[in-house]
């Protein structure tokens, strides 16, 4: 296992090889042995290392450029809980079943016979599957698990489905239930089939995966996931390459476009859930992916992220051909502030200074 210094700084001194224009990891990731030649700043890399040690609680991180690791930190092998990054993974799984017709995004909850422990209002039953995966259902019910922004919700029944964005686990958990009921597939089995196997994930362990939640509150459990940092980076690299993995189209380009199409502007996100105020980053929302908007740094243009509680992230920077994955091991019960989580991602971009 390479350390941060082996993976970034020392290799600058030990090799004169030229990194390939684009590669994909096989059974193992490859390390770019001359990242400085490709525009990665050595001094800023040292500064980032110190920042991660002194000012964050993250436990593993990799930065991938053109398919090779240019920076690594901490434990990138251990599987741990990825929190709400699971939602972005589910969005990826949806694609093939939307395209083959097994999931119809235009179907309403009434059409699908969906109800819950707290009965849905007639207006709420008008919400469609598309509304759920856009976080625009207008259903402001408590989910079976915590970790959303329901405290900012309007009164139930006030907002018409599709008209109002709110990040609510009820939407995401019910989207998971609908995925399984419409396809006859288990979500974690589908991660194995659609992602872990074709991407040759090194650490995926199906036995760790499980659903949980208080089913007396809501009948829809959360579909929790455990990944290693370096396997999260494979997901990001697949997204960066528009669903293509070394010549094989794993997810269609059209579904990539659908997931990343703006469904909610950053103005509406900031207005409805003001957690990003003052952080220097504005996010819109697609199908369970966060979209970087209103950016002043051209390196951040068109970027997007999966993000989870405590400090979990898969972030893709198309303008730089870069993927960043980092995790904060939940067992330690340490939480990075929203500002720190975003500062990490901005500092990575600042490392890349091509001529």
Short mmCIF file of C-alpha atoms in Angstrom, two decimals:
data_model
loop_
_atom_site.label_atom_id
_atom_site.label_comp_id
_atom_site.label_asym_id
_atom_site.label_seq_id
_atom_site.Cartn_x
_atom_site.Cartn_y
_atom_site.Cartn_z
CA UNK A 1 0.00 0.00 0.00
CA UNK A 2 1.42 3.35 -0.98
CA UNK A 3 1.36 6.18 1.52
CA UNK A 4 0.51 9.73 0.62
CA UNK A 5 4.16 10.54 0.16
CA UNK A 6 4.85 7.43 -1.87
CA UNK A 7 1.78 8.08 -3.99
CA UNK A 8 2.45 11.74 -4.67
CA UNK A 9 5.61 13.44 -3.50
CA UNK A 10 8.35 10.81 -3.65
CA UNK A 11 7.25 9.56 -7.02
CA UNK A 12 7.84 13.03 -8.37
CA UNK A 13 11.50 12.51 -7.62
CA UNK A 14 11.91 8.86 -8.56
CA UNK A 15 10.46 8.59 -12.05
CA UNK A 16 10.66 10.26 -15.42
CA UNK A 17 7.85 8.26 -17.02
CA UNK A 18 5.09 10.16 -18.77
CA UNK A 19 1.55 9.49 -17.55
CA UNK A 20 -0.88 8.10 -20.08
CA UNK A 21 -3.55 10.41 -21.45
CA UNK A 22 -6.34 8.22 -20.03
CA UNK A 23 -6.23 4.92 -18.22
CA UNK A 24 -8.59 2.71 -16.25
CA UNK A 25 -7.58 0.67 -13.21
CA UNK A 26 -7.54 -3.10 -13.58
CA UNK A 27 -7.17 -5.24 -10.49
CA UNK A 28 -5.10 -2.43 -8.99
CA UNK A 29 -4.97 1.34 -9.42
CA UNK A 30 -1.88 2.77 -11.05
CA UNK A 31 -0.10 5.82 -9.66
CA UNK A 32 0.93 8.71 -11.87
CA UNK A 33 4.67 8.79 -11.23
CA UNK A 34 5.18 12.32 -12.60
CA UNK A 35 2.11 14.33 -11.49
CA UNK A 36 4.15 17.53 -11.40
CA UNK A 37 4.66 17.25 -15.16
CA UNK A 38 0.88 17.14 -15.55
CA UNK A 39 0.27 20.34 -13.61
CA UNK A 40 0.04 19.15 -9.98
CA UNK A 41 1.70 21.53 -7.55
CA UNK A 42 4.10 19.88 -5.08
CA UNK A 43 4.05 22.66 -2.48
CA UNK A 44 0.28 22.93 -2.47
CA UNK A 45 0.17 19.15 -2.10
CA UNK A 46 2.19 19.41 1.09
CA UNK A 47 -0.16 22.14 2.29
CA UNK A 48 -3.18 19.93 1.57
CA UNK A 49 -1.63 17.06 3.52
CA UNK A 50 -1.11 19.30 6.54
CA UNK A 51 -4.66 20.62 6.25
CA UNK A 52 -6.09 17.09 6.17
CA UNK A 53 -4.11 16.11 9.26
CA UNK A 54 -4.60 19.27 11.29
CA UNK A 55 -8.06 20.51 10.30
CA UNK A 56 -10.20 17.56 9.20
CA UNK A 57 -11.43 14.19 10.43
CA UNK A 58 -11.38 12.43 7.07
CA UNK A 59 -9.90 8.92 7.15
CA UNK A 60 -9.21 8.19 3.49
CA UNK A 61 -8.85 10.16 0.26
CA UNK A 62 -7.72 9.68 -3.33
CA UNK A 63 -7.36 12.14 -6.18
CA UNK A 64 -7.50 10.61 -9.65
CA UNK A 65 -6.33 12.42 -12.79
CA UNK A 66 -6.79 10.83 -16.23
CA UNK A 67 -7.45 7.50 -14.56
CA UNK A 68 -4.39 7.40 -12.31
CA UNK A 69 -3.95 8.27 -8.66
CA UNK A 70 -1.94 11.45 -8.14
CA UNK A 71 -2.61 11.88 -4.39
CA UNK A 72 -3.70 9.53 -1.62
CA UNK A 73 -4.19 9.95 2.09
CA UNK A 74 -5.08 7.65 4.95
CA UNK A 75 -6.79 4.29 4.60
CA UNK A 76 -8.24 3.95 1.11
CA UNK A 77 -8.85 0.18 1.39
CA UNK A 78 -11.21 -0.27 4.33
CA UNK A 79 -14.93 -0.46 3.64
CA UNK A 80 -17.04 1.91 5.71
CA UNK A 81 -20.43 3.58 5.67
CA UNK A 82 -20.85 6.14 2.86
CA UNK A 83 -24.05 7.75 4.18
CA UNK A 84 -26.02 9.67 1.55
CA UNK A 85 -23.59 8.91 -1.26
CA UNK A 86 -25.82 5.83 -1.52
CA UNK A 87 -28.46 7.97 -3.18
CA UNK A 88 -26.25 8.91 -6.09
CA UNK A 89 -25.35 5.24 -6.51
CA UNK A 90 -29.05 4.36 -6.69
CA UNK A 91 -29.53 6.98 -9.40
CA UNK A 92 -26.91 5.16 -11.45
CA UNK A 93 -28.68 1.82 -10.99
CA UNK A 94 -32.00 3.27 -12.14
CA UNK A 95 -30.77 3.92 -15.69
CA UNK A 96 -31.00 0.53 -17.35
CA UNK A 97 -34.46 -0.12 -15.91
CA UNK A 98 -35.83 3.25 -16.95
CA UNK A 99 -34.51 2.64 -20.43
CA UNK A 100 -35.92 -0.89 -20.73
CA UNK A 101 -39.31 0.27 -19.42
CA UNK A 102 -39.41 -1.63 -16.13
CA UNK A 103 -39.40 1.66 -14.24
CA UNK A 104 -41.69 4.38 -15.55
CA UNK A 105 -40.65 7.72 -14.09
CA UNK A 106 -44.02 9.25 -14.94
CA UNK A 107 -45.99 6.83 -12.75
CA UNK A 108 -47.51 8.34 -9.63
CA UNK A 109 -47.50 6.87 -6.16
CA UNK A 110 -51.21 6.28 -6.62
CA UNK A 111 -50.48 4.30 -9.79
CA UNK A 112 -47.96 2.18 -7.87
CA UNK A 113 -50.15 1.71 -4.80
CA UNK A 114 -47.63 3.41 -2.52
CA UNK A 115 -48.73 4.43 0.97
CA UNK A 116 -47.07 4.57 4.37
CA UNK A 117 -47.56 4.22 8.12
CA UNK A 118 -48.73 7.83 8.14
CA UNK A 119 -51.20 7.77 5.24
CA UNK A 120 -50.35 9.91 2.24
CA UNK A 121 -52.64 12.80 1.37
CA UNK A 122 -54.42 12.64 -2.00
CA UNK A 123 -52.17 15.43 -3.31
CA UNK A 124 -49.05 13.60 -2.13
CA UNK A 125 -50.09 10.47 -4.02
CA UNK A 126 -49.85 12.52 -7.23
CA UNK A 127 -46.04 12.62 -6.86
CA UNK A 128 -44.22 10.66 -9.56
CA UNK A 129 -41.12 8.50 -9.42
CA UNK A 130 -39.30 11.33 -11.18
CA UNK A 131 -40.37 13.70 -8.40
CA UNK A 132 -38.89 11.32 -5.82
CA UNK A 133 -35.46 10.98 -7.44
CA UNK A 134 -35.37 14.77 -7.94
CA UNK A 135 -36.30 15.43 -4.27
CA UNK A 136 -39.34 17.33 -5.49
CA UNK A 137 -42.19 15.09 -4.30
CA UNK A 138 -43.85 17.63 -2.01
CA UNK A 139 -44.12 14.82 0.57
CA UNK A 140 -42.80 16.03 3.89
CA UNK A 141 -43.09 12.87 5.98
CA UNK A 142 -40.54 11.62 8.47
CA UNK A 143 -38.38 8.86 7.02
CA UNK A 144 -37.38 5.61 8.71
CA UNK A 145 -33.86 7.00 9.24
CA UNK A 146 -32.47 10.47 10.09
CA UNK A 147 -30.08 12.55 7.99
CA UNK A 148 -32.17 14.94 5.91
CA UNK A 149 -33.52 18.50 6.07
CA UNK A 150 -37.11 17.83 7.06
CA UNK A 151 -36.86 20.58 9.68
CA UNK A 152 -37.03 23.09 6.81
CA UNK A 153 -40.18 21.57 5.30
CA UNK A 154 -43.37 23.53 4.63
CA UNK A 155 -46.67 22.29 5.99
CA UNK A 156 -47.84 19.00 4.47
CA UNK A 157 -50.13 19.31 1.50
CA UNK A 158 -49.24 22.93 0.72
CA UNK A 159 -46.84 22.27 -2.15
CA UNK A 160 -47.88 20.50 -5.33
CA UNK A 161 -45.61 17.58 -6.27
CA UNK A 162 -42.87 18.74 -8.63
CA UNK A 163 -43.05 22.37 -7.50
CA UNK A 164 -40.81 22.36 -4.42
CA UNK A 165 -37.35 20.94 -3.67
CA UNK A 166 -36.56 19.47 -0.27
CA UNK A 167 -33.85 16.98 0.59
CA UNK A 168 -35.94 14.39 2.45
CA UNK A 169 -35.00 10.77 3.09
CA UNK A 170 -38.61 9.75 2.60
CA UNK A 171 -38.22 10.44 -1.12
CA UNK A 172 -34.95 8.53 -1.41
CA UNK A 173 -36.02 5.51 0.64
CA UNK A 174 -39.28 5.16 -1.25
CA UNK A 175 -37.31 5.46 -4.50
CA UNK A 176 -35.28 2.49 -3.31
CA UNK A 177 -38.43 0.54 -2.53
CA UNK A 178 -39.88 1.35 -5.96
CA UNK A 179 -36.64 0.27 -7.65
CA UNK A 180 -36.84 -3.14 -6.02
CA UNK A 181 -40.59 -3.62 -6.45
CA UNK A 182 -40.59 -2.64 -10.14
CA UNK A 183 -37.46 -4.55 -11.15
CA UNK A 184 -37.62 -7.55 -8.83
CA UNK A 185 -33.96 -6.86 -8.03
CA UNK A 186 -32.23 -6.22 -4.72
CA UNK A 187 -30.35 -2.90 -4.66
CA UNK A 188 -27.16 -4.37 -3.22
CA UNK A 189 -27.22 -7.23 -5.73
CA UNK A 190 -27.50 -4.62 -8.46
CA UNK A 191 -24.49 -2.72 -7.14
CA UNK A 192 -22.56 -5.97 -7.53
CA UNK A 193 -23.83 -6.66 -11.05
CA UNK A 194 -23.92 -3.15 -12.50
CA UNK A 195 -20.90 -1.61 -10.78
CA UNK A 196 -18.66 -3.78 -8.60
CA UNK A 197 -18.05 -6.54 -11.12
CA UNK A 198 -17.62 -4.57 -14.37
CA UNK A 199 -15.52 -1.89 -12.62
CA UNK A 200 -13.43 -4.63 -10.97
CA UNK A 201 -13.81 -3.09 -7.52
CA UNK A 202 -11.05 -4.25 -5.21
CA UNK A 203 -12.87 -4.12 -1.88
CA UNK A 204 -16.62 -4.48 -2.46
CA UNK A 205 -18.10 -6.86 0.11
CA UNK A 206 -21.75 -7.72 -0.40
CA UNK A 207 -21.99 -9.23 3.08
CA UNK A 208 -21.49 -5.79 4.67
CA UNK A 209 -24.46 -4.21 2.91
CA UNK A 210 -27.80 -3.91 4.67
CA UNK A 211 -31.04 -2.01 4.90
CA UNK A 212 -32.23 -0.51 8.15
CA UNK A 213 -34.64 1.98 9.65
CA UNK A 214 -37.52 2.34 12.07
CA UNK A 215 -40.35 0.64 10.17
CA UNK A 216 -42.88 1.85 12.73
CA UNK A 217 -42.18 5.37 11.42
CA UNK A 218 -42.04 4.50 7.72
CA UNK A 219 -42.35 1.20 5.89
CA UNK A 220 -39.43 2.11 3.61
CA UNK A 221 -35.98 1.31 5.02
CA UNK A 222 -32.77 3.05 4.01
CA UNK A 223 -30.54 1.03 1.64
CA UNK A 224 -27.21 1.73 3.35
CA UNK A 225 -23.90 1.01 1.61
CA UNK A 226 -20.29 0.38 2.61
CA UNK A 227 -17.46 1.14 0.16
CA UNK A 228 -13.72 1.68 0.26
CA UNK A 229 -12.38 5.04 -0.82
CA UNK A 230 -10.62 3.62 -3.85
CA UNK A 231 -13.81 1.84 -4.98
CA UNK A 232 -15.74 5.09 -4.60
CA UNK A 233 -13.17 6.61 -6.95
CA UNK A 234 -14.01 3.94 -9.53
CA UNK A 235 -17.64 5.10 -9.42
CA UNK A 236 -16.47 8.67 -9.99
CA UNK A 237 -14.24 7.61 -12.88
CA UNK A 238 -17.18 5.84 -14.51
CA UNK A 239 -19.24 9.02 -14.21
CA UNK A 240 -16.37 11.15 -15.54
CA UNK A 241 -16.17 8.93 -18.61
CA UNK A 242 -19.91 9.25 -19.21
CA UNK A 243 -20.72 5.68 -18.26
CA UNK A 244 -17.94 4.10 -20.30
CA UNK A 245 -15.38 1.84 -18.63
CA UNK A 246 -12.40 0.99 -20.78
CA UNK A 247 -14.54 0.64 -23.92
CA UNK A 248 -17.59 -0.95 -22.29
CA UNK A 249 -20.69 1.23 -21.90
CA UNK A 250 -21.81 0.37 -18.36
CA UNK A 251 -24.36 3.21 -18.08
CA UNK A 252 -25.74 4.90 -21.18
CA UNK A 253 -24.57 8.41 -21.96
CA UNK A 254 -28.18 9.52 -22.16
CA UNK A 255 -28.81 8.40 -18.57
CA UNK A 256 -25.66 10.18 -17.40
CA UNK A 257 -27.10 13.32 -18.98
CA UNK A 258 -30.45 12.76 -17.29
CA UNK A 259 -28.88 12.33 -13.84
CA UNK A 260 -26.82 15.50 -14.23
CA UNK A 261 -29.52 17.66 -15.80
CA UNK A 262 -30.48 20.52 -13.53
CA UNK A 263 -33.80 19.79 -11.86
CA UNK A 264 -33.36 22.40 -9.12
CA UNK A 265 -31.34 25.62 -9.26
CA UNK A 266 -28.84 26.63 -6.62
CA UNK A 267 -31.08 29.60 -5.80
CA UNK A 268 -33.92 27.27 -4.85
CA UNK A 269 -31.61 24.96 -2.89
CA UNK A 270 -30.20 27.91 -0.93
CA UNK A 271 -33.65 29.36 -0.34
CA UNK A 272 -35.23 26.12 0.85
CA UNK A 273 -32.30 24.66 2.82
CA UNK A 274 -29.73 27.33 3.70
CA UNK A 275 -26.91 24.97 4.77
CA UNK A 276 -24.54 26.20 2.08
CA UNK A 277 -24.83 29.92 2.85
CA UNK A 278 -21.42 31.41 3.34
CA UNK A 279 -19.50 28.30 2.26
CA UNK A 280 -18.44 29.75 -1.08
CA UNK A 281 -20.09 26.88 -2.98
CA UNK A 282 -23.55 26.78 -4.56
CA UNK A 283 -25.25 23.53 -5.51
CA UNK A 284 -28.13 22.73 -7.79
CA UNK A 285 -29.67 19.26 -7.88
CA UNK A 286 -30.25 16.61 -10.54
CA UNK A 287 -31.33 13.01 -10.01
CA UNK A 288 -29.76 12.47 -6.57
CA UNK A 289 -26.49 14.19 -7.61
CA UNK A 290 -25.39 17.64 -6.39
CA UNK A 291 -24.44 20.01 -9.22
CA UNK A 292 -21.79 22.72 -8.74
CA UNK A 293 -23.24 26.03 -9.94
CA UNK A 294 -22.39 29.71 -9.91
CA UNK A 295 -18.67 28.86 -9.84
CA UNK A 296 -15.99 31.49 -10.35
CA UNK A 297 -13.11 29.03 -10.73
CA UNK A 298 -13.20 27.58 -14.26
CA UNK A 299 -11.70 24.34 -12.94
CA UNK A 300 -14.94 23.75 -11.03
CA UNK A 301 -17.24 24.32 -14.01
CA UNK A 302 -19.69 21.45 -14.60
CA UNK A 303 -18.51 19.61 -11.47
CA UNK A 304 -20.89 17.39 -9.52
CA UNK A 305 -20.85 15.41 -6.29
CA UNK A 306 -22.30 12.59 -4.26
CA UNK A 307 -22.16 13.73 -0.64
CA UNK A 308 -22.83 12.10 2.71
CA UNK A 309 -23.02 12.89 6.40
CA UNK A 310 -19.88 13.29 8.52
CA UNK A 311 -17.77 13.80 5.40
CA UNK A 312 -18.18 11.36 2.49
CA UNK A 313 -17.85 12.46 -1.11
CA UNK A 314 -17.41 11.38 -4.70
CA UNK A 315 -16.74 14.52 -6.74
CA UNK A 316 -16.11 14.73 -10.46
CA UNK A 317 -14.38 17.69 -12.15
CA UNK A 318 -14.88 17.25 -15.92
CA UNK A 319 -12.88 20.36 -16.81
CA UNK A 320 -9.80 18.89 -15.11
CA UNK A 321 -10.42 15.19 -15.89
CA UNK A 322 -10.29 14.63 -12.13
CA UNK A 323 -12.15 12.53 -9.56
CA UNK A 324 -11.90 13.04 -5.80
CA UNK A 325 -13.17 10.48 -3.31
CA UNK A 326 -12.92 10.86 0.43
CA UNK A 327 -14.47 9.29 3.51
CA UNK A 328 -14.81 9.85 7.21
CA UNK A 329 -15.16 6.54 9.02
CA UNK A 330 -18.48 6.61 10.85
CA UNK A 331 -17.29 4.37 13.69
CA UNK A 332 -15.12 7.20 15.00
CA UNK A 333 -18.18 9.46 15.39
CA UNK A 334 -16.21 12.44 14.10
CA UNK A 335 -17.91 14.97 11.87
CA UNK A 336 -16.44 17.43 9.40
CA UNK A 337 -18.34 20.70 9.13
CA UNK A 338 -20.02 21.55 5.86
CA UNK A 339 -17.38 24.22 5.32
CA UNK A 340 -14.51 21.76 5.80
CA UNK A 341 -16.09 19.22 3.43
CA UNK A 342 -16.26 21.83 0.69
CA UNK A 343 -12.89 23.39 1.47
CA UNK A 344 -11.26 19.99 0.90
CA UNK A 345 -12.73 19.85 -2.58
CA UNK A 346 -11.73 23.41 -3.41
CA UNK A 347 -8.18 22.85 -2.16
CA UNK A 348 -7.81 19.81 -4.41
CA UNK A 349 -8.74 21.93 -7.42
CA UNK A 350 -6.12 24.47 -6.40
CA UNK A 351 -3.43 21.77 -6.64
CA UNK A 352 -3.99 21.50 -10.38
CA UNK A 353 -2.29 24.32 -12.24
CA UNK A 354 -1.52 23.26 -15.81
CA UNK A 355 0.39 25.69 -18.01
#
